[in-house]
PDB file of C-alpha atoms in Angstrom:
ATOM      1  CA  MET A   1     119.522  80.467  72.511  1.00 51.00           C
ATOM      2  CA  GLN A   2     115.944  79.990  72.328  1.00 75.00           C
ATOM      3  CA  ASN A   3     113.986  79.827  75.228  1.00 91.00           C
ATOM      4  CA  LEU A   4     110.387  80.427  74.594  1.00 91.00           C
ATOM      5  CA  GLY A   5     109.273  79.568  78.329  1.00 91.00           C
ATOM      6  CA  HIS A   6     111.389  82.143  79.812  1.00 95.00           C
ATOM      7  CA  LEU A   7     109.808  84.492  77.284  1.00 96.00           C
ATOM      8  CA  LEU A   8     106.509  83.558  78.091  1.00 96.00           C
ATOM      9  CA  GLU A   9     107.286  84.049  81.640  1.00 96.00           C
ATOM     10  CA  VAL A  10     108.641  87.701  81.234  1.00 96.00           C
ATOM     11  CA  LEU A  11     105.478  88.426  79.486  1.00 97.00           C
ATOM     12  CA  LEU A  12     103.289  86.988  82.231  1.00 96.00           C
ATOM     13  CA  ASN A  13     105.373  89.431  84.823  1.00 94.00           C
ATOM     14  CA  THR A  14     104.052  92.359  82.954  1.00 92.00           C
ATOM     15  CA  ASN A  15     100.653  94.079  83.315  1.00 86.00           C
ATOM     16  CA  ILE A  16     100.120  93.635  79.637  1.00 92.00           C
ATOM     17  CA  GLU A  17      96.779  91.636  79.013  1.00 94.00           C
ATOM     18  CA  PHE A  18      97.504  88.939  76.060  1.00 97.00           C
ATOM     19  CA  VAL A  19      96.108  85.698  75.087  1.00 98.00           C
ATOM     20  CA  LEU A  20      98.500  82.927  74.279  1.00 98.00           C
ATOM     21  CA  ILE A  21      97.660  81.789  70.787  1.00 97.00           C
ATOM     22  CA  GLY A  22      99.515  79.513  68.267  1.00 94.00           C
ATOM     23  CA  GLY A  23     101.597  76.511  68.889  1.00 92.00           C
ATOM     24  CA  PHE A  24     102.143  76.987  72.772  1.00 92.00           C
ATOM     25  CA  ALA A  25      98.473  77.115  73.125  1.00 95.00           C
ATOM     26  CA  SER A  26      98.052  74.114  70.867  1.00 95.00           C
ATOM     27  CA  VAL A  27     100.488  72.368  73.726  1.00 93.00           C
ATOM     28  CA  VAL A  28      98.366  73.722  76.277  1.00 93.00           C
ATOM     29  CA  HIS A  29      95.359  72.004  74.806  1.00 94.00           C
ATOM     30  CA  GLY A  30      97.024  68.786  74.497  1.00 92.00           C
ATOM     31  CA  SER A  31      98.883  68.893  71.183  1.00 92.00           C
ATOM     32  CA  SER A  32     101.976  67.101  70.531  1.00 90.00           C
ATOM     33  CA  MET A  33     103.232  69.363  67.922  1.00 86.00           C
ATOM     34  CA  VAL A  34     106.441  71.383  68.755  1.00 81.00           C
ATOM     35  CA  THR A  35     106.634  75.011  68.147  1.00 84.00           C
ATOM     36  CA  GLN A  36     109.633  77.532  67.196  1.00 88.00           C
ATOM     37  CA  ASP A  37     107.961  80.619  68.257  1.00 93.00           C
ATOM     38  CA  LEU A  38     105.651  82.448  71.000  1.00 96.00           C
ATOM     39  CA  ASP A  39     102.354  83.750  69.507  1.00 97.00           C
ATOM     40  CA  ILE A  40     100.143  86.203  71.388  1.00 98.00           C
ATOM     41  CA  CYS A  41      97.035  88.359  70.665  1.00 98.00           C
ATOM     42  CA  MET A  42      96.795  91.581  72.358  1.00 96.00           C
ATOM     43  CA  LEU A  43      95.472  94.991  72.056  1.00 93.00           C
ATOM     44  CA  VAL A  44      98.121  96.695  69.981  1.00 90.00           C
ATOM     45  CA  ASN A  45      98.029 100.202  70.952  1.00 90.00           C
ATOM     46  CA  PRO A  46     100.751 102.829  71.961  1.00 87.00           C
ATOM     47  CA  GLN A  47     100.545 102.209  75.714  1.00 89.00           C
ATOM     48  CA  GLN A  48     100.666  98.162  75.241  1.00 92.00           C
ATOM     49  CA  ILE A  49     103.614  98.572  72.951  1.00 91.00           C
ATOM     50  CA  GLU A  50     105.501 100.782  75.541  1.00 91.00           C
ATOM     51  CA  LYS A  51     104.824  98.080  78.110  1.00 93.00           C
ATOM     52  CA  LEU A  52     106.136  95.209  75.881  1.00 94.00           C
ATOM     53  CA  ARG A  53     109.310  97.364  74.979  1.00 93.00           C
ATOM     54  CA  ASN A  54     110.053  97.932  78.629  1.00 94.00           C
ATOM     55  CA  CYS A  55     109.582  94.207  79.455  1.00 95.00           C
ATOM     56  CA  LEU A  56     111.359  92.867  76.330  1.00 96.00           C
ATOM     57  CA  ARG A  57     114.389  95.845  76.792  1.00 96.00           C
ATOM     58  CA  PRO A  58     116.987  93.178  78.208  1.00 96.00           C
ATOM     59  CA  PHE A  59     116.371  90.602  75.534  1.00 96.00           C
ATOM     60  CA  LYS A  60     117.445  92.969  72.437  1.00 95.00           C
ATOM     61  CA  PRO A  61     114.003  92.657  70.698  1.00 95.00           C
ATOM     62  CA  ARG A  62     114.240  93.395  66.878  1.00 94.00           C
ATOM     63  CA  HIS A  63     111.800  93.382  64.030  1.00 92.00           C
ATOM     64  CA  ARG A  64     112.549  90.041  62.252  1.00 91.00           C
ATOM     65  CA  MET A  65     110.481  91.201  59.090  1.00 86.00           C
ATOM     66  CA  THR A  66     112.993  93.959  57.880  1.00 79.00           C
ATOM     67  CA  ALA A  67     115.936  93.520  56.081  1.00 76.00           C
ATOM     68  CA  LYS A  68     118.001  95.694  58.696  1.00 80.00           C
ATOM     69  CA  LYS A  69     116.416  93.820  61.922  1.00 81.00           C
ATOM     70  CA  LEU A  70     115.667  97.222  63.424  1.00 81.00           C
ATOM     71  CA  SER A  71     115.415  97.507  67.022  1.00 85.00           C
ATOM     72  CA  PHE A  72     111.797  97.293  68.451  1.00 89.00           C
ATOM     73  CA  LEU A  73     113.148  99.682  71.008  1.00 84.00           C
ATOM     74  CA  ASP A  74     113.236 102.399  68.725  1.00 83.00           C
ATOM     75  CA  PHE A  75     111.185 101.558  65.686  1.00 75.00           C
ATOM     76  CA  PRO A  76     108.357 102.634  65.088  1.00 72.00           C
ATOM     77  CA  GLN A  77     108.757 105.810  67.170  1.00 70.00           C
ATOM     78  CA  ASP A  78     104.859 106.416  66.318  1.00 67.00           C
ATOM     79  CA  ALA A  79     103.219 103.105  67.220  1.00 66.00           C
ATOM     80  CA  SER A  80      99.506 104.443  66.345  1.00 69.00           C
ATOM     81  CA  GLY A  81      98.276 102.258  63.498  1.00 74.00           C
ATOM     82  CA  VAL A  82     100.370  99.389  64.342  1.00 78.00           C
ATOM     83  CA  LYS A  83      98.398  96.052  64.012  1.00 87.00           C
ATOM     84  CA  ASN A  84     100.950  93.186  64.036  1.00 92.00           C
ATOM     85  CA  ILE A  85     104.637  92.856  65.360  1.00 92.00           C
ATOM     86  CA  TYR A  86     106.979  90.195  64.374  1.00 94.00           C
ATOM     87  CA  LEU A  87     110.054  89.974  66.875  1.00 95.00           C
ATOM     88  CA  GLU A  88     113.306  88.182  67.114  1.00 95.00           C
ATOM     89  CA  THR A  89     114.714  88.370  70.764  1.00 96.00           C
ATOM     90  CA  ASP A  90     117.491  86.988  72.492  1.00 96.00           C
ATOM     91  CA  LEU A  91     114.764  84.332  73.924  1.00 96.00           C
ATOM     92  CA  GLY A  92     113.492  83.442  70.593  1.00 95.00           C
ATOM     93  CA  ILE A  93     110.684  84.633  68.344  1.00 96.00           C
ATOM     94  CA  LEU A  94     107.774  86.437  69.709  1.00 97.00           C
ATOM     95  CA  ASP A  95     104.945  87.232  67.165  1.00 96.00           C
ATOM     96  CA  ILE A  96     102.136  89.699  68.459  1.00 96.00           C
ATOM     97  CA  VAL A  97      98.753  90.105  66.540  1.00 96.00           C
ATOM     98  CA  GLY A  98      95.820  92.388  67.275  1.00 95.00           C
ATOM     99  CA  GLU A  99      93.456  89.788  65.624  1.00 96.00           C
ATOM    100  CA  VAL A 100      93.450  86.223  65.125  1.00 97.00           C
ATOM    101  CA  THR A 101      92.612  84.948  61.661  1.00 94.00           C
ATOM    102  CA  GLY A 102      89.498  83.185  61.876  1.00 95.00           C
ATOM    103  CA  ALA A 103      88.680  83.841  65.455  1.00 96.00           C
ATOM    104  CA  GLY A 104      88.402  87.613  65.695  1.00 96.00           C
ATOM    105  CA  PRO A 105      89.923  90.726  67.135  1.00 96.00           C
ATOM    106  CA  PHE A 106      91.684  90.647  70.682  1.00 97.00           C
ATOM    107  CA  ALA A 107      88.649  91.765  72.720  1.00 97.00           C
ATOM    108  CA  ARG A 108      86.532  88.561  71.215  1.00 98.00           C
ATOM    109  CA  VAL A 109      89.268  85.978  71.626  1.00 98.00           C
ATOM    110  CA  TYR A 110      90.017  87.368  75.073  1.00 98.00           C
ATOM    111  CA  ALA A 111      86.442  87.072  76.274  1.00 98.00           C
ATOM    112  CA  HIS A 112      86.484  83.484  74.796  1.00 98.00           C
ATOM    113  CA  ALA A 113      89.618  82.431  76.165  1.00 98.00           C
ATOM    114  CA  ASN A 114      90.456  79.992  79.021  1.00 97.00           C
ATOM    115  CA  GLU A 115      92.475  80.951  82.050  1.00 97.00           C
ATOM    116  CA  ILE A 116      95.181  78.535  83.308  1.00 96.00           C
ATOM    117  CA  GLU A 117      98.300  79.023  85.629  1.00 95.00           C
ATOM    118  CA  ILE A 118     101.829  78.950  84.151  1.00 92.00           C
ATOM    119  CA  TYR A 119     104.756  80.042  86.275  1.00 91.00           C
ATOM    120  CA  GLY A 120     102.515  80.787  89.273  1.00 93.00           C
ATOM    121  CA  LYS A 121     100.733  83.243  86.941  1.00 94.00           C
ATOM    122  CA  LYS A 122      97.292  83.561  85.313  1.00 96.00           C
ATOM    123  CA  CYS A 123      97.308  83.165  81.628  1.00 97.00           C
ATOM    124  CA  LYS A 124      94.628  83.317  79.057  1.00 98.00           C
ATOM    125  CA  VAL A 125      94.875  80.889  76.367  1.00 98.00           C
ATOM    126  CA  ILE A 126      92.938  81.083  73.315  1.00 98.00           C
ATOM    127  CA  SER A 127      89.916  78.454  73.495  1.00 97.00           C
ATOM    128  CA  ILE A 128      90.243  75.154  71.535  1.00 96.00           C
ATOM    129  CA  LYS A 129      87.272  76.145  69.462  1.00 96.00           C
ATOM    130  CA  ASP A 130      89.064  79.223  68.345  1.00 97.00           C
ATOM    131  CA  LEU A 131      92.089  77.886  67.836  1.00 97.00           C
ATOM    132  CA  ILE A 132      90.644  75.039  65.496  1.00 96.00           C
ATOM    133  CA  ALA A 133      89.079  77.771  63.519  1.00 96.00           C
ATOM    134  CA  SER A 134      91.944  79.789  63.170  1.00 96.00           C
ATOM    135  CA  LYS A 135      94.081  76.988  62.123  1.00 94.00           C
ATOM    136  CA  LYS A 136      91.403  75.770  59.681  1.00 95.00           C
ATOM    137  CA  SER A 137      91.603  79.416  58.075  1.00 94.00           C
ATOM    138  CA  LEU A 138      95.260  79.394  57.771  1.00 91.00           C
ATOM    139  CA  ALA A 139      95.163  75.993  55.851  1.00 88.00           C
ATOM    140  CA  ARG A 140      98.895  75.444  56.125  1.00 90.00           C
ATOM    141  CA  PRO A 141      99.733  71.894  56.014  1.00 90.00           C
ATOM    142  CA  LYS A 142     101.249  71.981  59.477  1.00 89.00           C
ATOM    143  CA  ASP A 143      98.124  73.901  60.847  1.00 91.00           C
ATOM    144  CA  LEU A 144      95.765  71.252  59.509  1.00 90.00           C
ATOM    145  CA  ALA A 145      97.655  68.531  61.149  1.00 92.00           C
ATOM    146  CA  VAL A 146      97.195  70.260  64.206  1.00 92.00           C
ATOM    147  CA  VAL A 147      93.479  70.846  63.607  1.00 94.00           C
ATOM    148  CA  ARG A 148      93.352  66.876  63.369  1.00 94.00           C
ATOM    149  CA  GLU A 149      95.015  66.427  66.674  1.00 94.00           C
ATOM    150  CA  LEU A 150      92.827  69.183  68.571  1.00 95.00           C
ATOM    151  CA  GLU A 151      89.472  68.020  66.911  1.00 94.00           C
ATOM    152  CA  ALA A 152      90.419  64.420  68.244  1.00 93.00           C
ATOM    153  CA  ILE A 153      91.262  65.825  71.887  1.00 92.00           C
ATOM    154  CA  GLN A 154      88.116  68.007  71.795  1.00 90.00           C
ATOM    155  CA  ARG A 155      86.225  64.583  71.126  1.00 88.00           C
ATOM    156  CA  SER A 156      87.878  62.795  73.772  1.00 87.00           C
ATOM    157  CA  LYS A 157      86.863  65.677  76.225  1.00 82.00           C
ATOM    158  CA  ARG A 158      83.368  65.359  75.091  1.00 75.00           C
ATOM    159  CA  GLY A 159      83.261  61.698  75.314  1.00 67.00           C
ATOM    160  CA  ASP A 160      82.627  61.384  71.523  1.00 58.00           C
ATOM    161  CA  ARG A 161      84.161  58.273  69.710  1.00 50.00           C
TER     162      ARG A 161
END
């Protein structure tokens, strides 16, 4: 059963620095689009991967892009050089990237992110400007639909007509 809210709460209860991106971030910024996964950007290195493994252990994380759905708890043993991780967990899909297409690497996205409170914890959320740039660069029909909505939200916050 998918419970992306609980998955986000699990991540917030760790000491992993990440930025919420993708569909959840769109909703935080006011989009009405529904998402089927949780996307985050983080510094992908062996230390962060170990923290991620520890917090996800109870939810049986497995690589969703491998034919055999290899366990994330065991593979890869050497996490150096890993850039992106695409997981399926008992709580739902979690995609982790070290760089956001159209917005830049983790450090830049983190520096420009907004901070909000979710589940009583502080959470970094990609800025609406970076989110729009990312969705435009992906140029998939579903992303372009979100761009139109986010641009309208951005204009209304500025008072544009």
